[in-house]
JSON list of C-alpha atoms in Angstrom, two decimals:
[
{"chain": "A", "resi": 26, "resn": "UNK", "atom": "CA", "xyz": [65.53, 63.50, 177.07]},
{"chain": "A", "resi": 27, "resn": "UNK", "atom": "CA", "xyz": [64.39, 64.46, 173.67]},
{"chain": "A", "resi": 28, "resn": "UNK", "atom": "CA", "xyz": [66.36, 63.49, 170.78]},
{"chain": "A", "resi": 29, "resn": "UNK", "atom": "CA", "xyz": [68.99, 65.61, 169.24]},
{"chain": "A", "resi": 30, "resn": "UNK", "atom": "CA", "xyz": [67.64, 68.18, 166.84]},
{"chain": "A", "resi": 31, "resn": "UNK", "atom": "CA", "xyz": [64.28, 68.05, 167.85]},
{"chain": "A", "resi": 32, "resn": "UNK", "atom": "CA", "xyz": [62.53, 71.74, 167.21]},
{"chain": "A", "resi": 33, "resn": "UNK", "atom": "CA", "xyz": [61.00, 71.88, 169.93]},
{"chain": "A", "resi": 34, "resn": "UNK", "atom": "CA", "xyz": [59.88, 75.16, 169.64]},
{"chain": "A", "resi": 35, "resn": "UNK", "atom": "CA", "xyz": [57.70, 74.80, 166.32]},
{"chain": "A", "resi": 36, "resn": "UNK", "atom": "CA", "xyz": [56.23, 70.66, 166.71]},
{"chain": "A", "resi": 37, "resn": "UNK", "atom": "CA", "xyz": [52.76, 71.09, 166.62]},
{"chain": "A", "resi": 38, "resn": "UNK", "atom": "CA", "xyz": [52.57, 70.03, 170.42]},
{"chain": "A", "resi": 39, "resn": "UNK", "atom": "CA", "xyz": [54.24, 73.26, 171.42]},
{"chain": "A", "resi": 40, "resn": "UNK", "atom": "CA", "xyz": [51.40, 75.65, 170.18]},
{"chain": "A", "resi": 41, "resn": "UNK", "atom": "CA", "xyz": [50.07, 74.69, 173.49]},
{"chain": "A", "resi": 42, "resn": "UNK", "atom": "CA", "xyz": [50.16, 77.72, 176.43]},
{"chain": "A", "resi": 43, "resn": "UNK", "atom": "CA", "xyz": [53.41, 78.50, 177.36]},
{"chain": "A", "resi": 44, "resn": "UNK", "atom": "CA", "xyz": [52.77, 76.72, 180.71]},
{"chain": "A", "resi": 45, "resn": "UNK", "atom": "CA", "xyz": [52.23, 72.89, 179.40]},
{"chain": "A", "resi": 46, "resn": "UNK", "atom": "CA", "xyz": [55.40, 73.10, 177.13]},
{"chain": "A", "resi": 47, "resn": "UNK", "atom": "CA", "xyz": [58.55, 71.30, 178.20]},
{"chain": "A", "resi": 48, "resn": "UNK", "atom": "CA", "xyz": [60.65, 73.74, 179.05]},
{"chain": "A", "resi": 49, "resn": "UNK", "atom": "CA", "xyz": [60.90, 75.52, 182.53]},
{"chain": "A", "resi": 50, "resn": "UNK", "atom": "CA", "xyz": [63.11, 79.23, 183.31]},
{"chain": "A", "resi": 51, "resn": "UNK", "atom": "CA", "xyz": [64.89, 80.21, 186.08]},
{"chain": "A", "resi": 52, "resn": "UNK", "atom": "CA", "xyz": [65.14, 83.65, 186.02]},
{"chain": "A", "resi": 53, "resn": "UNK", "atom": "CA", "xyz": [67.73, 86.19, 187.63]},
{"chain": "A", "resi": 54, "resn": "UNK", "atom": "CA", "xyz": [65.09, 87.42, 190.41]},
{"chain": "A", "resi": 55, "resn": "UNK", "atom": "CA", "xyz": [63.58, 84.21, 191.04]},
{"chain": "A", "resi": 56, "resn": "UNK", "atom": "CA", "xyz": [59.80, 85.42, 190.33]},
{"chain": "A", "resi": 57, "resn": "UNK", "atom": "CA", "xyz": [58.56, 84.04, 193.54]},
{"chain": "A", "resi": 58, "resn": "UNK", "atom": "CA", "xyz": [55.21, 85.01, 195.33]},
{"chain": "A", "resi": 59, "resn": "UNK", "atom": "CA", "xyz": [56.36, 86.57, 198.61]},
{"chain": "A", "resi": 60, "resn": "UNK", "atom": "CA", "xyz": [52.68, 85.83, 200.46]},
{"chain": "A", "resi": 61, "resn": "UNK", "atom": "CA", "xyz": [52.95, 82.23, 199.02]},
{"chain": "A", "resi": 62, "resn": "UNK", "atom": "CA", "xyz": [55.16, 79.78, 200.88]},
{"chain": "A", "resi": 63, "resn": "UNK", "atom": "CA", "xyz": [58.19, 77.36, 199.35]},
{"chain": "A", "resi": 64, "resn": "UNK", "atom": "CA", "xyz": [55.12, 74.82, 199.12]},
{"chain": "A", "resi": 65, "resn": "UNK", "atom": "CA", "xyz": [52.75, 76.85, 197.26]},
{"chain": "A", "resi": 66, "resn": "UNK", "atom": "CA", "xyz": [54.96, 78.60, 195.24]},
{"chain": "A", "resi": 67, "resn": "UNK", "atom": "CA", "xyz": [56.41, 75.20, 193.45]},
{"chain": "A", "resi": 68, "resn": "UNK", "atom": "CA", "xyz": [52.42, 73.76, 193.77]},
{"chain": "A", "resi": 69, "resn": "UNK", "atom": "CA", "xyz": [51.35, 76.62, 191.75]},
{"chain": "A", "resi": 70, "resn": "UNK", "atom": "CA", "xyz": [52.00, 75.59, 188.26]},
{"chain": "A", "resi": 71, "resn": "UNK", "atom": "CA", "xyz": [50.58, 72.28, 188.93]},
{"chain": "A", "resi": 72, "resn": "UNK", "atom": "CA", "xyz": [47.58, 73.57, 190.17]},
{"chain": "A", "resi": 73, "resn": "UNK", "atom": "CA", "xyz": [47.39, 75.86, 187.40]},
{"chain": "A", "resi": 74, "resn": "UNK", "atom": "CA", "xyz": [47.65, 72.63, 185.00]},
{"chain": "A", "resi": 75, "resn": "UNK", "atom": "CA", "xyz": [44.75, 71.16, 187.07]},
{"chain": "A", "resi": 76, "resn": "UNK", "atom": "CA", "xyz": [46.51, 68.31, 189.02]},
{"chain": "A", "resi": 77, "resn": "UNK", "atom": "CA", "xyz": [44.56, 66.50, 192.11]},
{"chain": "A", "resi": 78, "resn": "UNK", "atom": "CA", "xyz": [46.00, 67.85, 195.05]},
{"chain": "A", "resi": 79, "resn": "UNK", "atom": "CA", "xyz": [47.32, 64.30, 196.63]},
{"chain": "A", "resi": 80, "resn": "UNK", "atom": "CA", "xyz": [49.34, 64.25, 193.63]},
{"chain": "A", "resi": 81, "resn": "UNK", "atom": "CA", "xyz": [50.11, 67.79, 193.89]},
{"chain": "A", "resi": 82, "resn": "UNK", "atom": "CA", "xyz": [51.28, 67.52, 197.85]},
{"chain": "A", "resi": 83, "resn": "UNK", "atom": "CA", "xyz": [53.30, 65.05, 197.28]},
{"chain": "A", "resi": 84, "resn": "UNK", "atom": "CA", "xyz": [55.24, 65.70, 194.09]},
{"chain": "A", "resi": 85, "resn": "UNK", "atom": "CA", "xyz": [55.93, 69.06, 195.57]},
{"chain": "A", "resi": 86, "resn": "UNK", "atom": "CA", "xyz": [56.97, 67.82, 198.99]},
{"chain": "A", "resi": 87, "resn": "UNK", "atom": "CA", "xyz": [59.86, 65.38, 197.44]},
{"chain": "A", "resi": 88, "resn": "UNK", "atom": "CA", "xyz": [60.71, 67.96, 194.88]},
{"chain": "A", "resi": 89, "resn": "UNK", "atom": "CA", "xyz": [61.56, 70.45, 198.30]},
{"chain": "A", "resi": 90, "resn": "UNK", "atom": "CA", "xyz": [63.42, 67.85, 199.68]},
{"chain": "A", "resi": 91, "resn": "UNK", "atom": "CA", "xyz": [65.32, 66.83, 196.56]},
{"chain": "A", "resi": 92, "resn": "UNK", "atom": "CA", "xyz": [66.59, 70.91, 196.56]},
{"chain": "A", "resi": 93, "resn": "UNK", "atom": "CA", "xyz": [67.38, 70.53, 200.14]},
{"chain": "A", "resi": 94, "resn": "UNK", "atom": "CA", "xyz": [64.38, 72.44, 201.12]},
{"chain": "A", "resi": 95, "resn": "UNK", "atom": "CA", "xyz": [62.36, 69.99, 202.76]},
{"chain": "A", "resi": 96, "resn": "UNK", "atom": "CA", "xyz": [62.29, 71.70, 206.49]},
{"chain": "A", "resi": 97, "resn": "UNK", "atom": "CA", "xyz": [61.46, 74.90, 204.87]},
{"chain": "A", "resi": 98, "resn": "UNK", "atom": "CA", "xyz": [58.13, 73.90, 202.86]},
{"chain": "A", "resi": 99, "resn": "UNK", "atom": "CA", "xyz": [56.30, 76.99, 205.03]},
{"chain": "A", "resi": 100, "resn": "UNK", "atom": "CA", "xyz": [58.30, 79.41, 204.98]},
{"chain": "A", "resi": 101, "resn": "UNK", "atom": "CA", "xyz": [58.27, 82.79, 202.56]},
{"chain": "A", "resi": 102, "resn": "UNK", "atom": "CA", "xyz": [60.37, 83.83, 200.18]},
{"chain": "A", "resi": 103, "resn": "UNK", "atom": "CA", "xyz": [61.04, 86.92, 202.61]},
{"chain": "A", "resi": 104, "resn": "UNK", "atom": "CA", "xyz": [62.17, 85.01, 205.09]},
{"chain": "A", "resi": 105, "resn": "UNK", "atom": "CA", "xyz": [64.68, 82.27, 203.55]},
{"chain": "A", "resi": 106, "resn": "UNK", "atom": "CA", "xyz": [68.08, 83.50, 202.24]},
{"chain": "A", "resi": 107, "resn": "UNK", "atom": "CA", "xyz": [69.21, 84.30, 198.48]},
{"chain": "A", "resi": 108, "resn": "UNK", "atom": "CA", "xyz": [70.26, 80.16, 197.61]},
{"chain": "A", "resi": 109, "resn": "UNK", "atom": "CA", "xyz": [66.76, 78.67, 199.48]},
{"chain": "A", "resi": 110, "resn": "UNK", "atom": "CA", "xyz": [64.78, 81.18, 197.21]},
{"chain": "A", "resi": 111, "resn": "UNK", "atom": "CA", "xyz": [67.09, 80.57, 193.94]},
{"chain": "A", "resi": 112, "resn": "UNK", "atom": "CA", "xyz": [66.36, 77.03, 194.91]},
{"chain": "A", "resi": 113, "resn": "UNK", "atom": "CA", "xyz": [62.61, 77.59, 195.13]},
{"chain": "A", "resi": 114, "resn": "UNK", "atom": "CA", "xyz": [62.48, 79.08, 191.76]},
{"chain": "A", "resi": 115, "resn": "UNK", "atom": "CA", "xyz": [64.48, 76.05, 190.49]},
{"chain": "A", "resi": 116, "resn": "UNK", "atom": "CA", "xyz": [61.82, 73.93, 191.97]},
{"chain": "A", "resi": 117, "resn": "UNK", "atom": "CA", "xyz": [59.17, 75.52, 190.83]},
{"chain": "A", "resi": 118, "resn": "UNK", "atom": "CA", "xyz": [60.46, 75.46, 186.97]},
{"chain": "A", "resi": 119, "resn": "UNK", "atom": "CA", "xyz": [61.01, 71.78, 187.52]},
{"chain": "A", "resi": 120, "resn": "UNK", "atom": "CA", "xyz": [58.08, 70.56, 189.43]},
{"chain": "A", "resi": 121, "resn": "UNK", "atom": "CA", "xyz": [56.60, 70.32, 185.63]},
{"chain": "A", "resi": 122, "resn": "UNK", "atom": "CA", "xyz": [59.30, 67.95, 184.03]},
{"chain": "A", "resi": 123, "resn": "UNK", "atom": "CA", "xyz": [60.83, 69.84, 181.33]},
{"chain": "A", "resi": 124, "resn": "UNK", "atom": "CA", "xyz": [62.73, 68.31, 178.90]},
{"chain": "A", "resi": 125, "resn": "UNK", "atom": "CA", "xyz": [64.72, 72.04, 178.66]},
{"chain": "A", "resi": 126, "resn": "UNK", "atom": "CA", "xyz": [65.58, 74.13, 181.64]},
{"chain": "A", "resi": 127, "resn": "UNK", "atom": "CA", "xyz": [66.37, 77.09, 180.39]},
{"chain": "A", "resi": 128, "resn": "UNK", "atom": "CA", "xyz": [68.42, 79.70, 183.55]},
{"chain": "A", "resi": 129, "resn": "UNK", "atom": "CA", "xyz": [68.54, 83.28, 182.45]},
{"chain": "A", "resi": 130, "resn": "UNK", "atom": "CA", "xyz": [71.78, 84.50, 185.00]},
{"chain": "A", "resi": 131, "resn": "UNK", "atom": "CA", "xyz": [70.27, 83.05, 187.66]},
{"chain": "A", "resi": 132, "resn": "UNK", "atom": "CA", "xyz": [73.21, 83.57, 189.80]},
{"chain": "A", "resi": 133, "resn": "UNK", "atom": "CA", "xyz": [73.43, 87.57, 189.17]},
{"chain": "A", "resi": 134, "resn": "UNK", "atom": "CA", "xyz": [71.88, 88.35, 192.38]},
{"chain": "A", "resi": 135, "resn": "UNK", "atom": "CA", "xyz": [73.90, 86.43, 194.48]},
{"chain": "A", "resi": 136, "resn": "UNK", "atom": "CA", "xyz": [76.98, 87.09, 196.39]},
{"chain": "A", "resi": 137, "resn": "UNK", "atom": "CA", "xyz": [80.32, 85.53, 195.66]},
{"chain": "A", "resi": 138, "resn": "UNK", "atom": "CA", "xyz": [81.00, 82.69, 197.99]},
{"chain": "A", "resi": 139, "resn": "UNK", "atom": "CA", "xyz": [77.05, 81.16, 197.10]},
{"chain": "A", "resi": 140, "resn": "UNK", "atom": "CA", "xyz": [77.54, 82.26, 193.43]},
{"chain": "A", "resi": 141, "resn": "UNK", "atom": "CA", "xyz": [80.06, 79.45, 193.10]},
{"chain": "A", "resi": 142, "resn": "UNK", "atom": "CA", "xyz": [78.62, 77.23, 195.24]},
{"chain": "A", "resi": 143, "resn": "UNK", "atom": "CA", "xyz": [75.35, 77.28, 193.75]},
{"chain": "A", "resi": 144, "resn": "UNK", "atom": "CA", "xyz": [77.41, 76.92, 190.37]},
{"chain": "A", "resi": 145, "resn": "UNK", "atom": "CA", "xyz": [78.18, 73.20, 191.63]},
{"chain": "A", "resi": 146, "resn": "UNK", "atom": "CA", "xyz": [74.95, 72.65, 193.24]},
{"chain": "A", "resi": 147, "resn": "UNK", "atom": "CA", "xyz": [73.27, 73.36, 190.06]},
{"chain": "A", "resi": 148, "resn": "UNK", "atom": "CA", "xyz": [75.87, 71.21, 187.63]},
{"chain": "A", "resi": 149, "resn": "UNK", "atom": "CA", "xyz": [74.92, 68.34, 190.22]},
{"chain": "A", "resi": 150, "resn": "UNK", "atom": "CA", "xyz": [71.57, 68.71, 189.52]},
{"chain": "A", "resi": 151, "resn": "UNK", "atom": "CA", "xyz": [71.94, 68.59, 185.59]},
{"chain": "A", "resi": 152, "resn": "UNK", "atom": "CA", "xyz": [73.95, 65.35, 186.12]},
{"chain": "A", "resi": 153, "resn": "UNK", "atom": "CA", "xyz": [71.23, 63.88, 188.47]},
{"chain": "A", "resi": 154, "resn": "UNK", "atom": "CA", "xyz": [68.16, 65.08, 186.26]},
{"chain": "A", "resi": 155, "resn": "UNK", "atom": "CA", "xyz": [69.80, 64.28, 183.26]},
{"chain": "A", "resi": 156, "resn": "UNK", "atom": "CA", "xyz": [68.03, 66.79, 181.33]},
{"chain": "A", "resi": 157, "resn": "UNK", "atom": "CA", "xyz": [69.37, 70.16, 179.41]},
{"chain": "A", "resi": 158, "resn": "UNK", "atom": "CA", "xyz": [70.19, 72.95, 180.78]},
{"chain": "A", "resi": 159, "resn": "UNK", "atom": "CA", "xyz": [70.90, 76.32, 178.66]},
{"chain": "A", "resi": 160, "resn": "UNK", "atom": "CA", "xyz": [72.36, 78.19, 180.88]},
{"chain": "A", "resi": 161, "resn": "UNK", "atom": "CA", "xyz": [72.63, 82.30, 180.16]},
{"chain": "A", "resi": 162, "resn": "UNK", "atom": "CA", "xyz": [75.90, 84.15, 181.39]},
{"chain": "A", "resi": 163, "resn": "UNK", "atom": "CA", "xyz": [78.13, 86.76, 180.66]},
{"chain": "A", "resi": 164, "resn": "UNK", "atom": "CA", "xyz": [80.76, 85.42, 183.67]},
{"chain": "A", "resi": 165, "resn": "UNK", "atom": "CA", "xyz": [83.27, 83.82, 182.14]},
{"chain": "A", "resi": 166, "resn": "UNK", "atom": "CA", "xyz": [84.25, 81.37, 184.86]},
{"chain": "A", "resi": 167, "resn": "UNK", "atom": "CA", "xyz": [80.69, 80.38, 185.10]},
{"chain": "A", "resi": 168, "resn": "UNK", "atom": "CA", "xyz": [80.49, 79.36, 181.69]},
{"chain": "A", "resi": 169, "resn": "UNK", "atom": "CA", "xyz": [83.77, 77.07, 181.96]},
{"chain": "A", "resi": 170, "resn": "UNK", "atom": "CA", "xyz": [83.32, 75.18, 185.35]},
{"chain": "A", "resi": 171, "resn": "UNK", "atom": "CA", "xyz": [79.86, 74.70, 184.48]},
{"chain": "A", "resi": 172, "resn": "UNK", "atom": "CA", "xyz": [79.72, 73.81, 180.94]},
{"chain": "A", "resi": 173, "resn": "UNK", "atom": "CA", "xyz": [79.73, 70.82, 179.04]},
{"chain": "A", "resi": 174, "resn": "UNK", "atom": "CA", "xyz": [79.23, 72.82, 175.99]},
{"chain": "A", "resi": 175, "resn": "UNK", "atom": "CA", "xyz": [79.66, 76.36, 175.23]},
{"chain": "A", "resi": 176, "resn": "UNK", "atom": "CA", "xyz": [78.12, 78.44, 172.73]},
{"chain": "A", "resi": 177, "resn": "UNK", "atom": "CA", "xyz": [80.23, 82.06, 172.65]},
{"chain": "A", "resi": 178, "resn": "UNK", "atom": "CA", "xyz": [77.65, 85.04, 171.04]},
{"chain": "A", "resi": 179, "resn": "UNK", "atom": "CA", "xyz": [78.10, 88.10, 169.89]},
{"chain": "A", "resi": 180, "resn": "UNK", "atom": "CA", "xyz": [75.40, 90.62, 169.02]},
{"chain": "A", "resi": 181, "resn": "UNK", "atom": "CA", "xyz": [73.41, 87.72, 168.68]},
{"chain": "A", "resi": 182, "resn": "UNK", "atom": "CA", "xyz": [75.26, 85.94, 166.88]},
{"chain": "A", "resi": 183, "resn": "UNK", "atom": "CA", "xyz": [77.28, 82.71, 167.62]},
{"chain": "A", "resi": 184, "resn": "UNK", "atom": "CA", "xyz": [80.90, 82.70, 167.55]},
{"chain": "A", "resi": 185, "resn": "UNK", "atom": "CA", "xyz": [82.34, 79.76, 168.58]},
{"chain": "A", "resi": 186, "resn": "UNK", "atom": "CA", "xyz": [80.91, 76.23, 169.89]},
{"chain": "A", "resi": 187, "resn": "UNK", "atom": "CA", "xyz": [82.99, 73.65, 171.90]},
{"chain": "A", "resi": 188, "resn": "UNK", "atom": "CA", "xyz": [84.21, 71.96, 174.57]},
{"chain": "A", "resi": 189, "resn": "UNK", "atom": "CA", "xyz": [85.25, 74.52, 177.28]},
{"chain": "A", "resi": 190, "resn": "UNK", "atom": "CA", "xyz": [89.11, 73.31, 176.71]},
{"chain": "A", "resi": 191, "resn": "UNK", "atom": "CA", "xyz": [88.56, 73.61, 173.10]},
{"chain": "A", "resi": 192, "resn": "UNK", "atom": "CA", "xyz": [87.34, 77.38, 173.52]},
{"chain": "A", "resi": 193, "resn": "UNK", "atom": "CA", "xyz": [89.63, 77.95, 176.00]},
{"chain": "A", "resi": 194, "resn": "UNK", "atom": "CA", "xyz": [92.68, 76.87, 174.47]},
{"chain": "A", "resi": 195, "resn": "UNK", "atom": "CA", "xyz": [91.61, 77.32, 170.61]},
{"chain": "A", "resi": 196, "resn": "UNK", "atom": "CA", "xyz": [89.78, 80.44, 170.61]},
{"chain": "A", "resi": 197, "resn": "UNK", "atom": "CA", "xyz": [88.24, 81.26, 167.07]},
{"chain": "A", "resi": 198, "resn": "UNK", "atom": "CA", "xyz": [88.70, 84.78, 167.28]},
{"chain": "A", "resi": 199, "resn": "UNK", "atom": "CA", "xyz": [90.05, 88.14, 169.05]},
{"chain": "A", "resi": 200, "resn": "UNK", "atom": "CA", "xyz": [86.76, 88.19, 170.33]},
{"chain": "A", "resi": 201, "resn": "UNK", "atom": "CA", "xyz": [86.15, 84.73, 172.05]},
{"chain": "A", "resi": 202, "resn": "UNK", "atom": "CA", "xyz": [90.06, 84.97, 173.34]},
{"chain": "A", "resi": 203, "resn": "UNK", "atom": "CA", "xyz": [88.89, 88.19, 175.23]},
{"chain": "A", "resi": 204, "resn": "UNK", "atom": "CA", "xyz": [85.72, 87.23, 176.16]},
{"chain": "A", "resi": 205, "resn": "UNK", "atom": "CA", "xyz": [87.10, 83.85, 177.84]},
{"chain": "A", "resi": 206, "resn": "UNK", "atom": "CA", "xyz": [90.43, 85.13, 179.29]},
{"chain": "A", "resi": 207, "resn": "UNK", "atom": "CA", "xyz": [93.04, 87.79, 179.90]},
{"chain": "A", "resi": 208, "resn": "UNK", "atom": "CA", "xyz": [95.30, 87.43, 176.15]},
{"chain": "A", "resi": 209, "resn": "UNK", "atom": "CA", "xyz": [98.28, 88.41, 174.92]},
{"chain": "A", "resi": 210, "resn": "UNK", "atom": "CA", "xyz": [96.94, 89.41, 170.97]},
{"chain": "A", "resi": 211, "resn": "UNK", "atom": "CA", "xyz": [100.46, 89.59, 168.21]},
{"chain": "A", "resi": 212, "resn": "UNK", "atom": "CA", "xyz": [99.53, 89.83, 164.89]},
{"chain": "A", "resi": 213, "resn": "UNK", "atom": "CA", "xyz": [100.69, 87.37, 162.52]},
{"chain": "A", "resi": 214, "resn": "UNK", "atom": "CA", "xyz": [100.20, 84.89, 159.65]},
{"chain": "A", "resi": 215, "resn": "UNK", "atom": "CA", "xyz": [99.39, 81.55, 159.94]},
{"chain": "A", "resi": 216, "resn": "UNK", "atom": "CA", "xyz": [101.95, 79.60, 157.17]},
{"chain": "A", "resi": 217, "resn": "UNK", "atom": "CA", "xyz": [100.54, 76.12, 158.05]},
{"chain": "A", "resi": 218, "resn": "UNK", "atom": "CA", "xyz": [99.46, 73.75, 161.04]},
{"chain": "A", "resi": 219, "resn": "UNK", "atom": "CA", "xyz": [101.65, 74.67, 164.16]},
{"chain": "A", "resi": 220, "resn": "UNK", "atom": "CA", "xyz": [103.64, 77.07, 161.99]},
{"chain": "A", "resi": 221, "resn": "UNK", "atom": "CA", "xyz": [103.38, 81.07, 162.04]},
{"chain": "A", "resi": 222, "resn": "UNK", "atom": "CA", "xyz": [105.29, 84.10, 161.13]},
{"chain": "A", "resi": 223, "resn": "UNK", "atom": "CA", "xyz": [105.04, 87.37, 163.46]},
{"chain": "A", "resi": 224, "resn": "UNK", "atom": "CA", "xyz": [107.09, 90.29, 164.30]},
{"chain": "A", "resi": 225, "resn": "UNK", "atom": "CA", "xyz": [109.43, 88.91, 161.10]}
]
């Protein structure tokens, strides 16, 4: 895990291709080859970086059993259901090592009922890996069962950072009350700590 506050976007190690950096996407519509199988599609960055193909077969074949895909490893994309491809395309932006995973609503696509239990089975792998994950919503309940920090934003720009209690029950703003929950808004002023005056 890289140390806190590393830029890891401008270290002179980084103005390598996109592909050898250390951070892997998962995107909202996976991105997957459809005449490649599970196997070659998570192989395909590593062949791309120019790995021996021993190495290559196996790293891939534990990585497909690590996502629970290891009976699958010919099958295409066409042919597996919405969570074995999301879990492909997890895969694949793993297979790597990023330090940063970076999911861009990866759940969108999905429907309910796998939504949230994808929303576990990817917290479990966070805790497993131990690496970060950034993880991109705009679904509230996603952000708090899945966070361990979240960053609220607004036009770009951040509004609040915490704990999902502390967000939850300390919003900042109007905005981030909204944005995380159904509130009641009453104006008022704030005369000190635990102390305010509304409605006279």
């Amino acid at each position: 895990i890289p140390p806190c506050g590393r830029d890891i976007a401008t270290t002179p190690r980084d103005r390598r291709p996109s592909r050898r950096r250390e951070i892997g996407g998962v995107f909202q519509d996976f991105r997957l080859i459809a005449n490649l199988t599970a196997h070659q599609n998570v192989a395909l960055p590593l062949r791309i970086a120019g790995k021996a193909e021993a190495e290559i077969h196996e790293h891939v074949a534990e990585l497909l059993r690590w996502v629970g895909l290891g009976p699958f490893v010919d099958h295409y994309p066409p042919a597996l259901s919405g969570g074995q491809q999301q879990r492909i395309a997890i895969a694949t932006a793993l297979v790597n090592e990023p330090e940063v995973l970076l999911l861009d609503e990866p759940l969108g696509a999905l429907d309910l009922q796998l939504r949230q239990e994808m929303q576990l089975e990817l917290k479990r792998m966070q805790q497993r890996l131990g690496i970060t994950f950034i993880f991109v919503t705009h679904h509230q309940e996603e952000a708090l069962t899945m966070s361990d920090i979240i960053v609220v934003m607004r036009g770009g720009f951040i509004q609040q950072i915490g704990t999902p209690k502390d967000v939850y029950d300390e919003p900042k703003s109007a905005f981030v009350a909204n944005f995380i929950g159904e509130s009641n808004i009453i104006r008022g002023t704030m005369v000190k700590d635990l102390l305010v005056n509304f409605c006279g």
